[in-house]
PDB file of C-alpha atoms in Angstrom:
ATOM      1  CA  UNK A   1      66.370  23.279   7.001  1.00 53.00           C
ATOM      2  CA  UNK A   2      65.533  19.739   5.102  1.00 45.00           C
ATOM      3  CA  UNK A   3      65.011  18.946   8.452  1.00 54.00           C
ATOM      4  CA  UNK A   4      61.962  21.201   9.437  1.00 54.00           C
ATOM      5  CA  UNK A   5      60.521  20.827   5.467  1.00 53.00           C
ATOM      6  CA  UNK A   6      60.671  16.974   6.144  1.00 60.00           C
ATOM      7  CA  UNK A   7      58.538  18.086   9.768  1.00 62.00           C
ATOM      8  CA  UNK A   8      56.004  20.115   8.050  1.00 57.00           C
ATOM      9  CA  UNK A   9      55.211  17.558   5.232  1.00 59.00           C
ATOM     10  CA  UNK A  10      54.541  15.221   7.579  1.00 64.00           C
ATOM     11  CA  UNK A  11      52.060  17.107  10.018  1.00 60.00           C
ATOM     12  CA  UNK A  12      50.685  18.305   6.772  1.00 61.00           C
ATOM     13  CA  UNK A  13      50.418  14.482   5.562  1.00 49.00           C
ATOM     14  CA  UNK A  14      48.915  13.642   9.557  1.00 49.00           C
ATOM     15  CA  UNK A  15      46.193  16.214   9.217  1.00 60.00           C
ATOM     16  CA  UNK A  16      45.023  15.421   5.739  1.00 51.00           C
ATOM     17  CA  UNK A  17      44.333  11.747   6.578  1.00 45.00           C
ATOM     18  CA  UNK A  18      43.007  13.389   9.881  1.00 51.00           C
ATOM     19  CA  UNK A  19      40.322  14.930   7.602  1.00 44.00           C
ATOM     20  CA  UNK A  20      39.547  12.270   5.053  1.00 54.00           C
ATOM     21  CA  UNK A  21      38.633   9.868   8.328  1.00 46.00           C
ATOM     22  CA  UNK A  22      36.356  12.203   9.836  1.00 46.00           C
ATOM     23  CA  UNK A  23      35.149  13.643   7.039  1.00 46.00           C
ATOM     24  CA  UNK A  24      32.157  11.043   6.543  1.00 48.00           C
ATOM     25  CA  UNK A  25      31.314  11.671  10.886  1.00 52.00           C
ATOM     26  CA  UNK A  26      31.395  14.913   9.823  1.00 43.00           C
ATOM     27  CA  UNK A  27      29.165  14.849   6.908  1.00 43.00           C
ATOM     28  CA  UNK A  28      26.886  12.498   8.499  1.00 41.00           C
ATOM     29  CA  UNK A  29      26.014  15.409  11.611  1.00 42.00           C
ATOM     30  CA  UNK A  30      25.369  17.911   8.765  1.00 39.00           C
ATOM     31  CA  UNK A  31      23.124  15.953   7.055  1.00 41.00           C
ATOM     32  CA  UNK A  32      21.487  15.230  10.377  1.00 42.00           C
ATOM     33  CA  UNK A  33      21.868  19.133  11.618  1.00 41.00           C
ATOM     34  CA  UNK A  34      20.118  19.777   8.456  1.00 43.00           C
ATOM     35  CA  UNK A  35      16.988  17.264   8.866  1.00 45.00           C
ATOM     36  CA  UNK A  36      16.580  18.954  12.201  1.00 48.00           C
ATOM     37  CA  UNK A  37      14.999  22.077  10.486  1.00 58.00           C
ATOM     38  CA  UNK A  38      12.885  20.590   7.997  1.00 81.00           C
ATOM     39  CA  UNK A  39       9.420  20.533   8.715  1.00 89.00           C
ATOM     40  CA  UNK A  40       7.616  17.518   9.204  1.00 92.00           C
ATOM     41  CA  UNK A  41       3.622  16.869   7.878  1.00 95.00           C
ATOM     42  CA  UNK A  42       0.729  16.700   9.268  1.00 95.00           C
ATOM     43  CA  UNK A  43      -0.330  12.843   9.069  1.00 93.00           C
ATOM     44  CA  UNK A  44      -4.184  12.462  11.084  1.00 92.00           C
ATOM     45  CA  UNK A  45      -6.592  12.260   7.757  1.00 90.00           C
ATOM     46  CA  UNK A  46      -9.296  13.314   9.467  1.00 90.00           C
ATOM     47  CA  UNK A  47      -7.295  17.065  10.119  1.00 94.00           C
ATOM     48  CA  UNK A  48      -8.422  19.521   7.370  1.00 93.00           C
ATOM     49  CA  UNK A  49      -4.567  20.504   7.518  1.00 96.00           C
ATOM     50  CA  UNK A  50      -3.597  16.593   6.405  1.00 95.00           C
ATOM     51  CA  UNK A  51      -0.315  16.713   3.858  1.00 94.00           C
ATOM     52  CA  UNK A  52       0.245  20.497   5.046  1.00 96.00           C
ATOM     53  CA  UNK A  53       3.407  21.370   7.508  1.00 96.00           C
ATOM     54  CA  UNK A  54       2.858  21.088  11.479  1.00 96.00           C
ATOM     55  CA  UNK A  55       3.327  24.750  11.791  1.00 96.00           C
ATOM     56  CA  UNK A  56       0.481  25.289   9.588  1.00 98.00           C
ATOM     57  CA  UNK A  57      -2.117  23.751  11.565  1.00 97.00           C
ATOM     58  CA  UNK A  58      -4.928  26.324  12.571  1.00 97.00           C
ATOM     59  CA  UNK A  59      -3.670  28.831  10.257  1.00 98.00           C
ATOM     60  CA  UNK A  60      -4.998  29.800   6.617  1.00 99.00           C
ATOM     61  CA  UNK A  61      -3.692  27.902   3.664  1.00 99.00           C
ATOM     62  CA  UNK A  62      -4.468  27.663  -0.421  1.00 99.00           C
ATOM     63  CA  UNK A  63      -2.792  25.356  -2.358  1.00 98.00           C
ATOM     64  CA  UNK A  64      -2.926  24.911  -6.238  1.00 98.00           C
ATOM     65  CA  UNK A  65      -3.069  21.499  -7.436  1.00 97.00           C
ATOM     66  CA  UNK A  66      -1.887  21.303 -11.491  1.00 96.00           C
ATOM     67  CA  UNK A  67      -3.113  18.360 -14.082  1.00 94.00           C
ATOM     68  CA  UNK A  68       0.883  17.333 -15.355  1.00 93.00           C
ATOM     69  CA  UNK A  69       0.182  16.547 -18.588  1.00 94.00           C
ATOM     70  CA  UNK A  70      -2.024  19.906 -19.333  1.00 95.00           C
ATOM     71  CA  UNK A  71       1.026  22.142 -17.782  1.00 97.00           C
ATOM     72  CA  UNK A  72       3.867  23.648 -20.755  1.00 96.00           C
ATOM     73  CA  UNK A  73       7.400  24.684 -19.627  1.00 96.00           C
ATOM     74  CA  UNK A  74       6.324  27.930 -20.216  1.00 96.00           C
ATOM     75  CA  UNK A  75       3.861  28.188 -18.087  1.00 98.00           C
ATOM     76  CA  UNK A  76       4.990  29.115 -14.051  1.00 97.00           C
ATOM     77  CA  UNK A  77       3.059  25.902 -13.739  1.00 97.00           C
ATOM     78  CA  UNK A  78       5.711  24.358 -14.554  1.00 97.00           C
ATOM     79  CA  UNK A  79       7.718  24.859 -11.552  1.00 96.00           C
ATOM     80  CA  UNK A  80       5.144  22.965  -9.472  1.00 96.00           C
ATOM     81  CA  UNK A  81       4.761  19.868 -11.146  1.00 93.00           C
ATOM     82  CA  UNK A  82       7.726  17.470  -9.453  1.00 92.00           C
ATOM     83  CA  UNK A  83       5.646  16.937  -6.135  1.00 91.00           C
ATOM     84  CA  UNK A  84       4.075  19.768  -3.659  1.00 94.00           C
ATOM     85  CA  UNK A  85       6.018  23.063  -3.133  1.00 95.00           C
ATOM     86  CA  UNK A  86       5.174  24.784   0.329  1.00 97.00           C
ATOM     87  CA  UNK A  87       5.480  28.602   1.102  1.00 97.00           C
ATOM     88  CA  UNK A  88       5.291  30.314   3.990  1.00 97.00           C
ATOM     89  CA  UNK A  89       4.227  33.930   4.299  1.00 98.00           C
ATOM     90  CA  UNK A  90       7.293  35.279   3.512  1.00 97.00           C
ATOM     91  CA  UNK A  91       7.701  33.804   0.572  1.00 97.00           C
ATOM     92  CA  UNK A  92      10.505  31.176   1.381  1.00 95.00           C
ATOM     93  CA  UNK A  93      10.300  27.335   0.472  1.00 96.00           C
ATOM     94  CA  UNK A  94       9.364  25.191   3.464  1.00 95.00           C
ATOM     95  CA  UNK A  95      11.616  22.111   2.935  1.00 92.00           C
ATOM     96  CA  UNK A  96       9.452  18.993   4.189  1.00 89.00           C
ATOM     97  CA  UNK A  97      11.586  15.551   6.072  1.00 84.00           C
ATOM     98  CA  UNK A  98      10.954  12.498   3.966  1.00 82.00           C
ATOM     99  CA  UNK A  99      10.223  10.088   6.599  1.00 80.00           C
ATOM    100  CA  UNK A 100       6.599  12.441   7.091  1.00 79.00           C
ATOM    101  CA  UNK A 101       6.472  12.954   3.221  1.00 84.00           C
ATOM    102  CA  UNK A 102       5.962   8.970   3.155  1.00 86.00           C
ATOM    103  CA  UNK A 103       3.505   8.807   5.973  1.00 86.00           C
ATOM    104  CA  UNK A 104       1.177  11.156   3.702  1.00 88.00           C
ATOM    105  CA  UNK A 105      -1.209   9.642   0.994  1.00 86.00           C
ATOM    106  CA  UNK A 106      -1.774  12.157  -1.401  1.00 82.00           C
ATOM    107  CA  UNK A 107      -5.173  11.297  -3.455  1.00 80.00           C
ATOM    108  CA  UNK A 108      -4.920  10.916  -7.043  1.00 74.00           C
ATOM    109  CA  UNK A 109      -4.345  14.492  -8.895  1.00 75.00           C
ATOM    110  CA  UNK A 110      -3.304  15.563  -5.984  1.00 87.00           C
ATOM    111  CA  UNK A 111       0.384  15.017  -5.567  1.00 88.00           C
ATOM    112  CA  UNK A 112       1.873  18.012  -7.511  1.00 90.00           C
ATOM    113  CA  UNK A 113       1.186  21.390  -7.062  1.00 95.00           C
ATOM    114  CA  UNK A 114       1.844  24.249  -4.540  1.00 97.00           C
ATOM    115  CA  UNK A 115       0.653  25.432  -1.073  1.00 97.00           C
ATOM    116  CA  UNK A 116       1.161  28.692   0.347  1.00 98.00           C
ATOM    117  CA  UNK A 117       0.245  29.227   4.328  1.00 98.00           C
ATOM    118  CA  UNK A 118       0.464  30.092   7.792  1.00 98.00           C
ATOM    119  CA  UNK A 119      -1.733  32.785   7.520  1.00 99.00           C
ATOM    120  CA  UNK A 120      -4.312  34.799   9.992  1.00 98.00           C
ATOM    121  CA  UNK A 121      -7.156  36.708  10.101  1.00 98.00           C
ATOM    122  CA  UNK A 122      -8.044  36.649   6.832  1.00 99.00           C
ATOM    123  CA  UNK A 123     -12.057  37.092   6.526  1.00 98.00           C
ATOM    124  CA  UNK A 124     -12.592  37.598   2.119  1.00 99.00           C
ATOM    125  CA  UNK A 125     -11.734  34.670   0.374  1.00 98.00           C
ATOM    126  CA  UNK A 126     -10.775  36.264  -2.519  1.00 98.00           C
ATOM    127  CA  UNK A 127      -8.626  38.888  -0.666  1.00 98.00           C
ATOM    128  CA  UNK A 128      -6.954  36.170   0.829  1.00 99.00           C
ATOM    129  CA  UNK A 129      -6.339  33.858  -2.408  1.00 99.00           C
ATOM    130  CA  UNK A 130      -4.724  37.017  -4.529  1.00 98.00           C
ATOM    131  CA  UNK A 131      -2.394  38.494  -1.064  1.00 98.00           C
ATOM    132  CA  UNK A 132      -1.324  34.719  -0.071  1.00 98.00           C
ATOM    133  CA  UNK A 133       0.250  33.619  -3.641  1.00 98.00           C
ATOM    134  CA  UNK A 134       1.799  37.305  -4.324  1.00 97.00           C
ATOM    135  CA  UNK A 135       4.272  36.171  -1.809  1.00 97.00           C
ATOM    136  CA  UNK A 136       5.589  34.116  -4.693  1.00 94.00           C
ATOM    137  CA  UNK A 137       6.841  36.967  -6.619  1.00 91.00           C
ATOM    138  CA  UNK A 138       4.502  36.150  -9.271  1.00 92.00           C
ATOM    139  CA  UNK A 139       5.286  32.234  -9.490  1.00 96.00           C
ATOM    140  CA  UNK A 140       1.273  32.182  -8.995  1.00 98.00           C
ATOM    141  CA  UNK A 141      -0.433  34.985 -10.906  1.00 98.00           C
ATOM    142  CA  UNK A 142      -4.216  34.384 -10.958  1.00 98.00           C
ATOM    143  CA  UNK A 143      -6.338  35.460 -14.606  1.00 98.00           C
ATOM    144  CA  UNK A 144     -10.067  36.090 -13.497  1.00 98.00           C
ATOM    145  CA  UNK A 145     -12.961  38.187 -14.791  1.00 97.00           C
ATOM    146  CA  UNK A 146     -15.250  39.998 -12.848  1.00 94.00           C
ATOM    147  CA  UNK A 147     -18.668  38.897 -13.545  1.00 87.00           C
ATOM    148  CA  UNK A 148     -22.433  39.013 -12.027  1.00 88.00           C
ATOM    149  CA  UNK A 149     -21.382  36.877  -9.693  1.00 88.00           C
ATOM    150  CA  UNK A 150     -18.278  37.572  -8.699  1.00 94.00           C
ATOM    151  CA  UNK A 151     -14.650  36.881  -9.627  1.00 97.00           C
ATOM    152  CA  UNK A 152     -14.622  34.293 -11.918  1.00 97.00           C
ATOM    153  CA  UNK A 153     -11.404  32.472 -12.328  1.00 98.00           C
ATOM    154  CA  UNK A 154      -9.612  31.080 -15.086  1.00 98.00           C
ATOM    155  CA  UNK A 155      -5.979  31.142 -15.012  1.00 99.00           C
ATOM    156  CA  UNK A 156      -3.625  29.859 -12.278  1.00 99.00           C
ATOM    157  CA  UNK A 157       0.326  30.250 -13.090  1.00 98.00           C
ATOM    158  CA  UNK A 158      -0.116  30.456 -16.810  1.00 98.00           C
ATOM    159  CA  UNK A 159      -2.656  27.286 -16.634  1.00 98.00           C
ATOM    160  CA  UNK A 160      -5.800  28.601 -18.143  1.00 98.00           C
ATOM    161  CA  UNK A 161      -8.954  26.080 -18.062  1.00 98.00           C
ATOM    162  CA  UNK A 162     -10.535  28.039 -20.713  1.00 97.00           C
ATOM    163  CA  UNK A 163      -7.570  26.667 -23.173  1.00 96.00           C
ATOM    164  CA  UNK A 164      -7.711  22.765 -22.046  1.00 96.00           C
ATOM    165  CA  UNK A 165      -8.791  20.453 -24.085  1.00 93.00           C
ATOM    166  CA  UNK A 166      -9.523  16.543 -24.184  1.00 92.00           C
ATOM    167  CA  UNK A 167     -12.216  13.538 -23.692  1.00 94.00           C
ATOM    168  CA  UNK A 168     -14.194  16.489 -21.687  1.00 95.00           C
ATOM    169  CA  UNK A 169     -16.690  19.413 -22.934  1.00 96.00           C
ATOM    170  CA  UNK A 170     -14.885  22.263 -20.826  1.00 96.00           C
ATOM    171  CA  UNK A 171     -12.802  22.646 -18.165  1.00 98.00           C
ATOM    172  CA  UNK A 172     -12.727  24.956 -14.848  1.00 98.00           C
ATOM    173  CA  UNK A 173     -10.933  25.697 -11.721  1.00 98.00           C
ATOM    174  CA  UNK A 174     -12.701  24.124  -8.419  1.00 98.00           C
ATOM    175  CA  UNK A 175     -12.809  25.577  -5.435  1.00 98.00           C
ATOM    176  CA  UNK A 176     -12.842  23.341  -2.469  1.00 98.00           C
ATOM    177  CA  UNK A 177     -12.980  24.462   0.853  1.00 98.00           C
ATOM    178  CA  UNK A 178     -11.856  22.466   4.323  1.00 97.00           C
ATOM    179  CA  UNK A 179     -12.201  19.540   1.754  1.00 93.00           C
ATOM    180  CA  UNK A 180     -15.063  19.784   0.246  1.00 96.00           C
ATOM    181  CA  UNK A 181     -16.557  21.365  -2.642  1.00 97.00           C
ATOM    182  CA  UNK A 182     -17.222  25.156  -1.910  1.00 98.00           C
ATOM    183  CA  UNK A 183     -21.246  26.038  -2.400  1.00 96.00           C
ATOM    184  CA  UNK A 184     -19.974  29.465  -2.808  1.00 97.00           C
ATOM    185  CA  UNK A 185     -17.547  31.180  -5.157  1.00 97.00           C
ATOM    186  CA  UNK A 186     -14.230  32.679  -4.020  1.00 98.00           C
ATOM    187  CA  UNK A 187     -15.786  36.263  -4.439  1.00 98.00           C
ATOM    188  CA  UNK A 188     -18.308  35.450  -1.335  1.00 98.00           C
ATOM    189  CA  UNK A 189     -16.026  33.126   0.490  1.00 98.00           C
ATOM    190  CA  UNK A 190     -15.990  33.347   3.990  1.00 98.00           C
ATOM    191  CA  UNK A 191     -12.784  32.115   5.748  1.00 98.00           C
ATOM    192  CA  UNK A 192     -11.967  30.669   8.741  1.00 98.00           C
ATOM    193  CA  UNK A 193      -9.024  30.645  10.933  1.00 97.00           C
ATOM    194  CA  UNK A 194      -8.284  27.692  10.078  1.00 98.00           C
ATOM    195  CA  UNK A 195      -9.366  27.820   6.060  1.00 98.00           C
ATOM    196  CA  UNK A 196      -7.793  25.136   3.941  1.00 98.00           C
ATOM    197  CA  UNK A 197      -9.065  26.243   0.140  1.00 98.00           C
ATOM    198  CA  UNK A 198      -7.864  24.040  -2.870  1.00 98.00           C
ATOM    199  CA  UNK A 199      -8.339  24.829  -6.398  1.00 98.00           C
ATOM    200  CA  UNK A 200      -7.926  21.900  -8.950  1.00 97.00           C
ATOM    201  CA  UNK A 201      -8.742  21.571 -12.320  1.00 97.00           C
ATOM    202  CA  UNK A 202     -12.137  19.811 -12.900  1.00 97.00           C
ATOM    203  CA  UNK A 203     -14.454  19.142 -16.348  1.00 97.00           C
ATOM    204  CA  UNK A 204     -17.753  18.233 -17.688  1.00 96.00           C
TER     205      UNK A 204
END
């Protein structure tokens, strides 16, 4: 009987240091198994898709880029502020390799905030810009007012330009389109298939 106990303790004693051996191998191919599936970025700067996922290129994309110090913990904002959040149109977090996260230079104001994308066939602009962020199950509510010429708006995630306040006479949301500023508003926005549109706090 002492005999078999005496057996099983030490097969029981063989495995465990069995285990703690491997165990770093064995943590190591998770880690790596787990790198596998995270998307990398696009990294060509002249690509209107440039910082976005590779899955995302020639698909429709907004992303929301939020002023730090301006955003309050209770403000939705506040979830975005600790680098650049991606969505796809499902709603699920799109988790992003660091070795392509450090190939990226984000421009200045630009390195905290949200994206939401992968989307197609999208024509209104302003369609687009409320259906894309409800996937967020209202991380991204958007305030606006409807005015003479068109949606006008003011409040991204809780952040509302009318409220900010500093070395600045007023404060709005931008609209930028494919990288540059938009000559229209969101209301008359025309999208392409491959529509990049950025909103970012700007003042005068």
């Amino acid at each position: 009987m002492f005999e078999n106990i005496g057996r099983k303790h030490i097969i029981s004693v063989v495995i465990l240091v069995a285990v703690i051996v491997a165990f770093p191998q064995i943590n190591k191919l998770w880690l790596e198994s787990t790198e596998e599936v995270r998307s990398s970025l696009i990294t060509s700067e002249n690509n209107t898709h440039y910082g976005l996922p590779s899955e995302w290129e020639n698909t429709q994309v907004i992303c929301i880029h939020f002023p730090i110090e301006d955003v309050t913990s209770n403000m939705t904002a506040s979830n975005f502020t600790d680098g650049i959040t991606y969505f796809d149109v499902s709603g699920s977090e799109i988790l992003i390799n660091e070795s392509s996260e450090a190939l990226v230079n984000y421009s200045e104001g630009r390195d905290s905030g949200v994206c939401v994308g992968g989307f197609e066939n999208y024509t209104a602009g302003f369609n687009f810009m409320l259906e894309a962020t409800n996937v967020t199950n209202g991380d991204i509510e958007i305030g606006y007012d409807d005015g003479e010429w068109g949606p006008y708006i003011h409040t991204i995630a809780g952040l509302n330009a009318n409220d900010l306040t500093g070395n600045f006479s007023g404060a709005y949301w931008s609209l930028y389109h494919n990288g540059i500023t938009s000559d229209v508003g969101i209301g008359d926005l025309v999208m392409l298939e491959n529509s990049v549109i950025v909103w970012e706090i700007a003042t005068w």
